[in-house]
Tab-separated table of C-alpha atoms in Angstrom:
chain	number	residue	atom	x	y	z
A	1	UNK	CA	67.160	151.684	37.993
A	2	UNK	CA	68.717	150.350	40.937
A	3	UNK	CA	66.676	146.784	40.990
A	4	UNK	CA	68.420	146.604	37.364
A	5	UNK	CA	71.760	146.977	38.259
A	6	UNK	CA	70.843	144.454	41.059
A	7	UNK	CA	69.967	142.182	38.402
A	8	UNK	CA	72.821	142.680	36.357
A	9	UNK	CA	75.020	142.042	39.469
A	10	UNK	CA	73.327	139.001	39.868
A	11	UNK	CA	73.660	137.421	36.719
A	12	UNK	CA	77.321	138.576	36.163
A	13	UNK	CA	78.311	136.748	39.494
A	14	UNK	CA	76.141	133.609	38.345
A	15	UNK	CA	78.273	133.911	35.045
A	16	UNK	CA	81.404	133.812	36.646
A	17	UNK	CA	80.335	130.905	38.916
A	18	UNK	CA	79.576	129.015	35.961
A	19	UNK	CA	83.089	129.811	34.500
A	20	UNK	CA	84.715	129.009	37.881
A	21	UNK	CA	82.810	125.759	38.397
A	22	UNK	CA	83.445	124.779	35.066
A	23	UNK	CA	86.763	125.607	34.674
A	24	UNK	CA	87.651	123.561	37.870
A	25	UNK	CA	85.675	120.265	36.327
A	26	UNK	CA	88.293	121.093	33.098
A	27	UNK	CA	91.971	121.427	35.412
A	28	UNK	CA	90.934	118.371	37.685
A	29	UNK	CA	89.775	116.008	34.297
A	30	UNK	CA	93.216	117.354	32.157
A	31	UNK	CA	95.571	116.627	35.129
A	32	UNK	CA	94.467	113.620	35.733
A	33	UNK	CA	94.188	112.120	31.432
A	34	UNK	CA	97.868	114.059	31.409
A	35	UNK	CA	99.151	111.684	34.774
A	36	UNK	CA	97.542	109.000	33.250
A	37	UNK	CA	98.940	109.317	29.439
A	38	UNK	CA	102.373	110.183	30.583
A	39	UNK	CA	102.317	107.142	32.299
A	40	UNK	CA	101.592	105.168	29.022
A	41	UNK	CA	103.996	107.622	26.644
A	42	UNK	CA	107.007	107.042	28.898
A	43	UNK	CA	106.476	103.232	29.905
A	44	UNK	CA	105.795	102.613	25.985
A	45	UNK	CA	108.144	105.287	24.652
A	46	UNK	CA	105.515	107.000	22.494
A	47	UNK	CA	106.066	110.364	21.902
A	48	UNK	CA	102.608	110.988	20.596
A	49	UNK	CA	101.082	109.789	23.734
A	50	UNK	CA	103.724	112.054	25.644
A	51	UNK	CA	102.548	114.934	23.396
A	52	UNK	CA	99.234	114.111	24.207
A	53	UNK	CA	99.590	114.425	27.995
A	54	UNK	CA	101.628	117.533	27.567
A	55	UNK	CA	98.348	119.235	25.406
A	56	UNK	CA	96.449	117.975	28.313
A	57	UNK	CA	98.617	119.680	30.863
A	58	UNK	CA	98.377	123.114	28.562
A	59	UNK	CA	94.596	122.415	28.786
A	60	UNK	CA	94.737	122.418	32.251
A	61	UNK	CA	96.970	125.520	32.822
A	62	UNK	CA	94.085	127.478	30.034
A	63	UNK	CA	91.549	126.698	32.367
A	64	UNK	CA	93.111	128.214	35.468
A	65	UNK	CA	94.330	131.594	33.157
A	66	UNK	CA	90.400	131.450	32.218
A	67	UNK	CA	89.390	131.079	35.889
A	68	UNK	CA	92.105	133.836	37.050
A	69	UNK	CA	90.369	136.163	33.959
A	70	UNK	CA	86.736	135.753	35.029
A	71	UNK	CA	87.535	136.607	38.570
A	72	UNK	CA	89.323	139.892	37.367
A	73	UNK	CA	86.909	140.552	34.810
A	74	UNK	CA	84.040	140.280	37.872
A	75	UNK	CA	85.743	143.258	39.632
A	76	UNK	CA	82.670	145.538	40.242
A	77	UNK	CA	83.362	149.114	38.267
A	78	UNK	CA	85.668	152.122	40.381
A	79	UNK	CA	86.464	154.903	39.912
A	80	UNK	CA	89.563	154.399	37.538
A	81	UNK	CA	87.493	152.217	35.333
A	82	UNK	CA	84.137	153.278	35.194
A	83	UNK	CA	82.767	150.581	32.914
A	84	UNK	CA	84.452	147.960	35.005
A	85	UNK	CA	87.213	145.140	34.301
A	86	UNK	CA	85.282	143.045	31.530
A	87	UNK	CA	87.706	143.510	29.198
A	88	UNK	CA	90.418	141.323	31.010
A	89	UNK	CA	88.530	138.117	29.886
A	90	UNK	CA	89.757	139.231	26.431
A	91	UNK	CA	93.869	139.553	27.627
A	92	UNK	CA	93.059	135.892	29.737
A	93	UNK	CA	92.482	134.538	26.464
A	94	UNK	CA	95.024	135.940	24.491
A	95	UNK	CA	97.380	134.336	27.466
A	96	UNK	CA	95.626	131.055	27.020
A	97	UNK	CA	96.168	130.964	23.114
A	98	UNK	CA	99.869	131.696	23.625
A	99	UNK	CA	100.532	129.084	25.754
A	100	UNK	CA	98.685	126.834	23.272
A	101	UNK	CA	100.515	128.057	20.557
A	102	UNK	CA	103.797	127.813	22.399
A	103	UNK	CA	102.838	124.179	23.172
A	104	UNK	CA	102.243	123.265	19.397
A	105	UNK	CA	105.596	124.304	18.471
A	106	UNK	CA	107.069	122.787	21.670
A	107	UNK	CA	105.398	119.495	20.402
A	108	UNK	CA	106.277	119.395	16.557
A	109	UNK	CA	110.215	120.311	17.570
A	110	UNK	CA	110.270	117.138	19.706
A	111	UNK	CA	108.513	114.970	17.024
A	112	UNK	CA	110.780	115.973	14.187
A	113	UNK	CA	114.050	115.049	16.916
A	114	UNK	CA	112.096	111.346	17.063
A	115	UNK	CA	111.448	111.483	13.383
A	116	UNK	CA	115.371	111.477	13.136
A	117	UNK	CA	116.109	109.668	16.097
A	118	UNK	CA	113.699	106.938	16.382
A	119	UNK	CA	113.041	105.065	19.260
A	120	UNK	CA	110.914	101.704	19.295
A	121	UNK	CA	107.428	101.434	20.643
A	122	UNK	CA	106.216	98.877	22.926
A	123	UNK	CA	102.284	98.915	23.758
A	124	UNK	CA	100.001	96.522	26.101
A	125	UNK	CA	96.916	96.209	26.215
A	126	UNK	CA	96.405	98.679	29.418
A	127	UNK	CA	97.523	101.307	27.915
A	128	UNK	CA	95.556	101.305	24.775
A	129	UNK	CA	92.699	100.998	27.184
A	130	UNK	CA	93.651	103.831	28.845
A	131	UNK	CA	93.915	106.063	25.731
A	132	UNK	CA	90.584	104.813	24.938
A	133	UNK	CA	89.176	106.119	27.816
A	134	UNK	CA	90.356	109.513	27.306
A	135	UNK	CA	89.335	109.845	23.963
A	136	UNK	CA	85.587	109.420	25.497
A	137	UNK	CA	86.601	111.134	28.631
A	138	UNK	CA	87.773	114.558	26.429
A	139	UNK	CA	84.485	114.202	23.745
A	140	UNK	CA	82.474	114.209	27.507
A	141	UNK	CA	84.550	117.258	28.520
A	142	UNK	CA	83.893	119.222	25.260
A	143	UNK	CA	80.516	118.763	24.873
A	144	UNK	CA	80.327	119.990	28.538
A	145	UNK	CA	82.626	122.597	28.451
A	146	UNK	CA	81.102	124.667	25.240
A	147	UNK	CA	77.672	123.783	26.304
A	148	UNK	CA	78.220	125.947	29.586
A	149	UNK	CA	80.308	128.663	27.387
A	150	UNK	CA	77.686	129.064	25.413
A	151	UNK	CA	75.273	129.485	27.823
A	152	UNK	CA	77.411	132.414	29.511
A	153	UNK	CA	78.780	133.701	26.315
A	154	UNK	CA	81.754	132.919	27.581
A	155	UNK	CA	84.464	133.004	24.822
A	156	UNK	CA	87.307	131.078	26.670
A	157	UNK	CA	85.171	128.235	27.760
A	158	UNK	CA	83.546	127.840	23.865
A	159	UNK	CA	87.008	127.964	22.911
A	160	UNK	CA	88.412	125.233	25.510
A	161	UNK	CA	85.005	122.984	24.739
A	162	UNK	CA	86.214	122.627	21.019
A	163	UNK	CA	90.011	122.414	21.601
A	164	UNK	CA	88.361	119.669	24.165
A	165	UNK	CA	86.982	117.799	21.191
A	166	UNK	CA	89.682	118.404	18.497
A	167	UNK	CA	91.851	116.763	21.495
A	168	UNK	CA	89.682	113.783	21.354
A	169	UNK	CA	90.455	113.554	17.498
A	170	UNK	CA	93.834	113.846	18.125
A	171	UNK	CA	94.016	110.784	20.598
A	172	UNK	CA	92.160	108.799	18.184
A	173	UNK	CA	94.789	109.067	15.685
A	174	UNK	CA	97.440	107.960	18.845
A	175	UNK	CA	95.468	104.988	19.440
A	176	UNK	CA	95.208	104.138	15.393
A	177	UNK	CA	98.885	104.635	14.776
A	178	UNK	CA	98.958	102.587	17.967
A	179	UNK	CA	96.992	99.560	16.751
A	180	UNK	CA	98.725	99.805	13.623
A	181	UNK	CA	101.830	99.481	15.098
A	182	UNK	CA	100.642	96.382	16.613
A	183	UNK	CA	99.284	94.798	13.884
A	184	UNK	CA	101.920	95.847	11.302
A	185	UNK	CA	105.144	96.823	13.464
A	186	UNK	CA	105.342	100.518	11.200
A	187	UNK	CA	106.151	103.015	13.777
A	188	UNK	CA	103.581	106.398	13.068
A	189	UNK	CA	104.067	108.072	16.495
A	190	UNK	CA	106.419	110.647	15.516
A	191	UNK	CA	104.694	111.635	12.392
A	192	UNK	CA	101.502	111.422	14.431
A	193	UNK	CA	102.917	113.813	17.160
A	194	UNK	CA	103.868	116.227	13.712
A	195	UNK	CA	99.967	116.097	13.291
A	196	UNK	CA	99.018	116.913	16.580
A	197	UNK	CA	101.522	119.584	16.289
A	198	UNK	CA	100.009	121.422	13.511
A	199	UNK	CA	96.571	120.828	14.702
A	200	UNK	CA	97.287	122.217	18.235
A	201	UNK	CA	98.900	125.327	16.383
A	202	UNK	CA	96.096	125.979	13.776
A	203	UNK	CA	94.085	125.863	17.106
A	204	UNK	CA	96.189	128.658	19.370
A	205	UNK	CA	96.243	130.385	15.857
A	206	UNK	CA	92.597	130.834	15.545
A	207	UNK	CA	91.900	131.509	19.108
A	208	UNK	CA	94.553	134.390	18.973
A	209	UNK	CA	92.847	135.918	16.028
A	210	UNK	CA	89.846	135.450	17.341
A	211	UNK	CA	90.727	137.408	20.344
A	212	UNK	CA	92.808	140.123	18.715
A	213	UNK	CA	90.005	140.811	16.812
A	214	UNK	CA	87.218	141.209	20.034
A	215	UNK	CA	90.078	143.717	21.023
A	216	UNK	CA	90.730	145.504	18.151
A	217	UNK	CA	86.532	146.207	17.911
A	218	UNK	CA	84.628	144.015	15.243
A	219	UNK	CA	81.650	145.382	12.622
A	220	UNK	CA	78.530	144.746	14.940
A	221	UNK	CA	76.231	141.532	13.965
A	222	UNK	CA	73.680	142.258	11.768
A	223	UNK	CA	70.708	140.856	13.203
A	224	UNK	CA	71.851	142.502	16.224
A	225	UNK	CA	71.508	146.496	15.195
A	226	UNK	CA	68.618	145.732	13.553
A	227	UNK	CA	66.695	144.435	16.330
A	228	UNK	CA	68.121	147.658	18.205
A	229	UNK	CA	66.640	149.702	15.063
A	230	UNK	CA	63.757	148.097	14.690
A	231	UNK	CA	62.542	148.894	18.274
A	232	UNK	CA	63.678	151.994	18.286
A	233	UNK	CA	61.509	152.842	14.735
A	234	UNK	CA	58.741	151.779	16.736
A	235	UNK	CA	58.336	154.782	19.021
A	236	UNK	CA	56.050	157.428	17.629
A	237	UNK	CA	57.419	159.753	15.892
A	238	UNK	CA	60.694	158.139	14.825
A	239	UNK	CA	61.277	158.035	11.378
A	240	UNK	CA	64.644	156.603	11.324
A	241	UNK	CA	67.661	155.176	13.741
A	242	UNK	CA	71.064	156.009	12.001
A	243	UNK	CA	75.204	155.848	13.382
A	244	UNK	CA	74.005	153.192	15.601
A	245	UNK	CA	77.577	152.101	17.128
A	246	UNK	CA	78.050	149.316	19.706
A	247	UNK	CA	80.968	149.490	22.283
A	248	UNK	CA	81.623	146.177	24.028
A	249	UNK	CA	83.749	146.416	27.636
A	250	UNK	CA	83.842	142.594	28.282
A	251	UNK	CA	80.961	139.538	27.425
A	252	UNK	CA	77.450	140.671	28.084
A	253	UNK	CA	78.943	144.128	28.695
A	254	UNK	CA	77.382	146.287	25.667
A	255	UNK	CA	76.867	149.992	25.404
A	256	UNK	CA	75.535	151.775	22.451
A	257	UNK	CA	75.210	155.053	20.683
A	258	UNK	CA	72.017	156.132	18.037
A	259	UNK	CA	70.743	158.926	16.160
A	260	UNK	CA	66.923	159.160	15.590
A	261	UNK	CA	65.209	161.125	13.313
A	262	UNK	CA	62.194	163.182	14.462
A	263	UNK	CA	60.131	165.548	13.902
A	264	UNK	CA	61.299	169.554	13.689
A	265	UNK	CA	58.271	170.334	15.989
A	266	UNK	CA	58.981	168.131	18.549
A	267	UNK	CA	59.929	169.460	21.772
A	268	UNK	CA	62.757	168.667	24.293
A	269	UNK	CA	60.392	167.274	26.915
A	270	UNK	CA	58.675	165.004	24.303
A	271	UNK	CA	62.133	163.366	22.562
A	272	UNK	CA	63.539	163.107	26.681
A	273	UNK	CA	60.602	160.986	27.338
A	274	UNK	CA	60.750	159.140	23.962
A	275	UNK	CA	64.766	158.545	24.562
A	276	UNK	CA	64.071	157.434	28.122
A	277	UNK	CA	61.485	154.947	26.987
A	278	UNK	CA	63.579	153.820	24.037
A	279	UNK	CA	66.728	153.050	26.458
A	280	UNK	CA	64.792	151.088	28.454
A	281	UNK	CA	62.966	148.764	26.230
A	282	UNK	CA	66.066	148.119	24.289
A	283	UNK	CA	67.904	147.388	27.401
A	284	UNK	CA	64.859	145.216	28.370
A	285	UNK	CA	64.969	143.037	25.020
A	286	UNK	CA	68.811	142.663	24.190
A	287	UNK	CA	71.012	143.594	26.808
A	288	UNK	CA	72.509	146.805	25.228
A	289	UNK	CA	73.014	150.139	27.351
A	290	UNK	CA	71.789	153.435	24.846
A	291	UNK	CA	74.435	155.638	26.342
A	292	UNK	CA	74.149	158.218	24.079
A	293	UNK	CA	70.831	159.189	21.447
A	294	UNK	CA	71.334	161.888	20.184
A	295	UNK	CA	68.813	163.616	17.209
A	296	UNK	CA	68.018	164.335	13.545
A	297	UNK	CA	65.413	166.977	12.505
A	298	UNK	CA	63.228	166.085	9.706
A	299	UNK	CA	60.916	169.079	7.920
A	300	UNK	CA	57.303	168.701	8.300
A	301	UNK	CA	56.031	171.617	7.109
A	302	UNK	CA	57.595	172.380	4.001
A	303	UNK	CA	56.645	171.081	0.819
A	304	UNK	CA	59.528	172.241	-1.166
A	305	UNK	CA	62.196	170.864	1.695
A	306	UNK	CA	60.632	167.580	1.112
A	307	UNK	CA	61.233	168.050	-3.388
A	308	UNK	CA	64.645	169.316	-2.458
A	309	UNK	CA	65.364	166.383	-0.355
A	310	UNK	CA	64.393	163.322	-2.661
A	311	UNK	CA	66.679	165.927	-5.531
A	312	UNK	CA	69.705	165.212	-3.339
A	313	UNK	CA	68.864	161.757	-2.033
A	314	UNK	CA	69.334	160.876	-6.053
A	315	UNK	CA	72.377	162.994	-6.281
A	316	UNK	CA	73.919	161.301	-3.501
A	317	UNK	CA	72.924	157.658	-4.368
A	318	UNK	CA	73.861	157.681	-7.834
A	319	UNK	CA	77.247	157.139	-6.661
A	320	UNK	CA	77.920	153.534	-5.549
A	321	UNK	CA	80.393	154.373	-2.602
A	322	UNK	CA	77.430	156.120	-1.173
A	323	UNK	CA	75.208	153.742	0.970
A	324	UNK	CA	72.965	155.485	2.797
A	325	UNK	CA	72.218	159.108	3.423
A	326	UNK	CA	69.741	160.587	6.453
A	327	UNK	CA	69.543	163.180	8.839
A	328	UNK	CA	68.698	165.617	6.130
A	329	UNK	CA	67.331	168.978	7.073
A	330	UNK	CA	66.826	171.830	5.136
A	331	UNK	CA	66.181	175.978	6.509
A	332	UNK	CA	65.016	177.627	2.959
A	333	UNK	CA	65.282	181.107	4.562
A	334	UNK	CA	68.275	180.658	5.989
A	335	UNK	CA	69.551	178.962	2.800
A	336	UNK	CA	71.063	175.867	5.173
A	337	UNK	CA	71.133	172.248	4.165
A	338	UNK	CA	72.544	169.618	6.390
A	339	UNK	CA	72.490	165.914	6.538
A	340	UNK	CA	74.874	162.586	6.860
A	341	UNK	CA	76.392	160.144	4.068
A	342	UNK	CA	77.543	156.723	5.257
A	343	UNK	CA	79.964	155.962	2.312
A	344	UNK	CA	81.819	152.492	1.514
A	345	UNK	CA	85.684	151.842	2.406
A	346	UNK	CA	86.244	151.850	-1.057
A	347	UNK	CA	86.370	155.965	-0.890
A	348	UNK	CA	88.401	158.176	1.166
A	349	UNK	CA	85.674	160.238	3.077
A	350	UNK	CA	87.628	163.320	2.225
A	351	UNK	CA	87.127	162.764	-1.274
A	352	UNK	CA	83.791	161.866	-1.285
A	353	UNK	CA	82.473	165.139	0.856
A	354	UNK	CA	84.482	167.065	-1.710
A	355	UNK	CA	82.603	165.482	-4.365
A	356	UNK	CA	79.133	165.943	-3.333
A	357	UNK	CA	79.659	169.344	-1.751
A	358	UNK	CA	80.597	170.194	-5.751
A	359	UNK	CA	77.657	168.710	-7.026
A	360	UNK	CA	75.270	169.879	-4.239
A	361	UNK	CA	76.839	172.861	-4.511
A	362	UNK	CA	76.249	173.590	-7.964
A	363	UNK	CA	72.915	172.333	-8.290
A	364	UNK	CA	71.977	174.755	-5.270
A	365	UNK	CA	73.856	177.607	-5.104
A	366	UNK	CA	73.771	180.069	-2.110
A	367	UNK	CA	73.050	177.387	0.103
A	368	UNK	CA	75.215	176.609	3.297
A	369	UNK	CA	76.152	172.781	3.027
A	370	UNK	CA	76.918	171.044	6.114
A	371	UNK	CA	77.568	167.317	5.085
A	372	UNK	CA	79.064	164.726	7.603
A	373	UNK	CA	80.361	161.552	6.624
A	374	UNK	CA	79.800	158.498	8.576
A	375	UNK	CA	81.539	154.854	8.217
A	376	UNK	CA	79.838	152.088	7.380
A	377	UNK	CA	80.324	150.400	10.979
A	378	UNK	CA	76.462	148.205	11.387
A	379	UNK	CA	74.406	148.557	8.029
């Protein structure tokens, strides 16, 4: 156990090197694109090239939230927060999409003020070249940028490698309203700066969604808790791995929680080995901590538990806000029958328990029903 929290140690600090390093490539390539297309905007009185420089600048300031969050976030776990300081990637990000946002709107107010109060152009041949330049220069950076984000799972970086590239867009459309203006005298570069605008807010938009909803806790992927289940299923004597419920505290920080289903006779020494084995090889092939496996009951030994079961499994199923039900277990001398329903969102769980305990109920009276609903959170 201790050479694998080693290991994790050691790849979370490569992680944030990664982040750090690139980051730093990012701030030193925007300041200098921003110097250089202020320059042009204000000697050529362009405000979409002055727009340009200022997204640039906000680009720069992202990367240094993003390189302020991963050093927080790297904060080794204490005794106030246990599962350490992950999580504050997540708030750096939401900072980094307000000051995006706040830069979009910035940018379309002073385009509509040049829409109304225009002010004449004048281009040479330098500074085209120059805009050139950073159009490649940014579609470099991107590439770069998400490359190494996605190789850390790194949300901020992914999202500053594609606001890299939309950037690169953007100054296309500069340089073509530029040329045209050249070549026809029509002055675009307020209305371009309006399009920039609405791009760069779309953009701070999205990655504020995107990070609310990391916050807020998203439905686990798919492929994801099924690998988990799927491994699991393959210890002996597991017939089933239900409530399976992933809690993330920060990128490549997961935790999880499963039921398994197992056989009546099995002891407590047997299902502590098979849980300690499970943990591990799960943790071995995707990361995820089993914090918590806890245990169903199946019968084995009774015939008529097993026709009583597949009774209610119909019962339950034939109503199509019921998706799944497991953990059943049934003591015919003691007259008790328990098990869980995972039902849809498109039934109040109170409603639906009421329902089946009234049709389970009828159908077999004297018996104690103890039926627990779970939400539909990974199948």
């Amino acid at each position: 156990m201790k050479d694998e929290q080693t290991t994790v140690v050691a790849m979370e600090t490569d992680r944030n090197a990664v982040i750090v390093k690139t980051s730093v490539i990012g701030i030193l390539t925007n300041v200098l694109l921003a110097a250089f297309k202020a320059a042009v905007g204000l000697l050529s009185h362009s405000i979409a090239v002055t727009l340009d420089a200022v997204n640039n600048l906000s680009d720069a300031l992202s990367s240094i939230i993003t390189i302020i969050g991963a050093k927080l976030a790297g904060r080794l776990p204490d005794k106030k927060h246990p599962l350490g300081y992950g999580r504050i990637e997540y708030l750096s990000a939401m900072i980094v999409s307000g000051i995006v946002l706040y830069a979009g709107i910035t940018s379309a107010v002073e385009s509509v003020k040049k829409i109304i109060h225009p002010e004449k152009a004048e281009y040479s041949a330098v500074s085209l070249a120059i805009i050139a330049v950073a159009i490649v220069v940014k579609l470099v950076l991107g590439r770069y940028v998400k490359a190494q984000g996605e190789k850390v799972n790194s949300g901020s970086l992914i999202a500053s490698g594609t606001d890299a590239t939309s950037d690169a867009v953007l100054s296309t459309s500069v340089l073509v309203s530029a040329v045209i203006f050249l070549l026809t005298g029509v002055a675009l570069e307020a209305w371009v700066g309006v399009v920039i605008s609405v791009f760069i807010i779309k953009s701070g938009i999205e990655m504020m969604t995107e990070t609310l909803d990391e916050i807020l806790g998203q439905r686990a992927d798919k492929e994801d808790t099924d690998r988990i289940k799927q491994l699991l299923m393959e210890e002996p004597g597991v017939q089933g791995a239900y409530d399976l419920i992933l809690y993330n505290y920060g990128p490549e920080k997961n935790y999880g929680s499963v039921h398994l289903e197992v056989p009546e006779v099995m002891t407590a020494a047997e299902f502590d080995r098979l849980t300690r084995r499970a943990e591990a090889r799960v943790y071995k092939e995707t990361g995820v901590i089993l914090t918590g496996v806890g245990l169903y009951a199946y019968n084995t030994t009774d015939s008529e538990a097993t026709r009583i079961q597949n009774d209610v499994r119909r019962r339950v199923l034939s109503h199509d806000w019921a998706l799944q039900m497991h953990g059943f277990y049934l003591d015919t001398q003691a007259k008790d029958m328990r098990f869980d329903v995972v039902m849809s969102f498109d039934i109040q769980p109170v409603e639906g328990i009421k329902t089946l305990c009234g049709e389970i109920g009828q159908a077999y009276p004297g018996y104690k029903l103890q039926i627990v609903p779970d939400v539909d959170v990974s199948d």
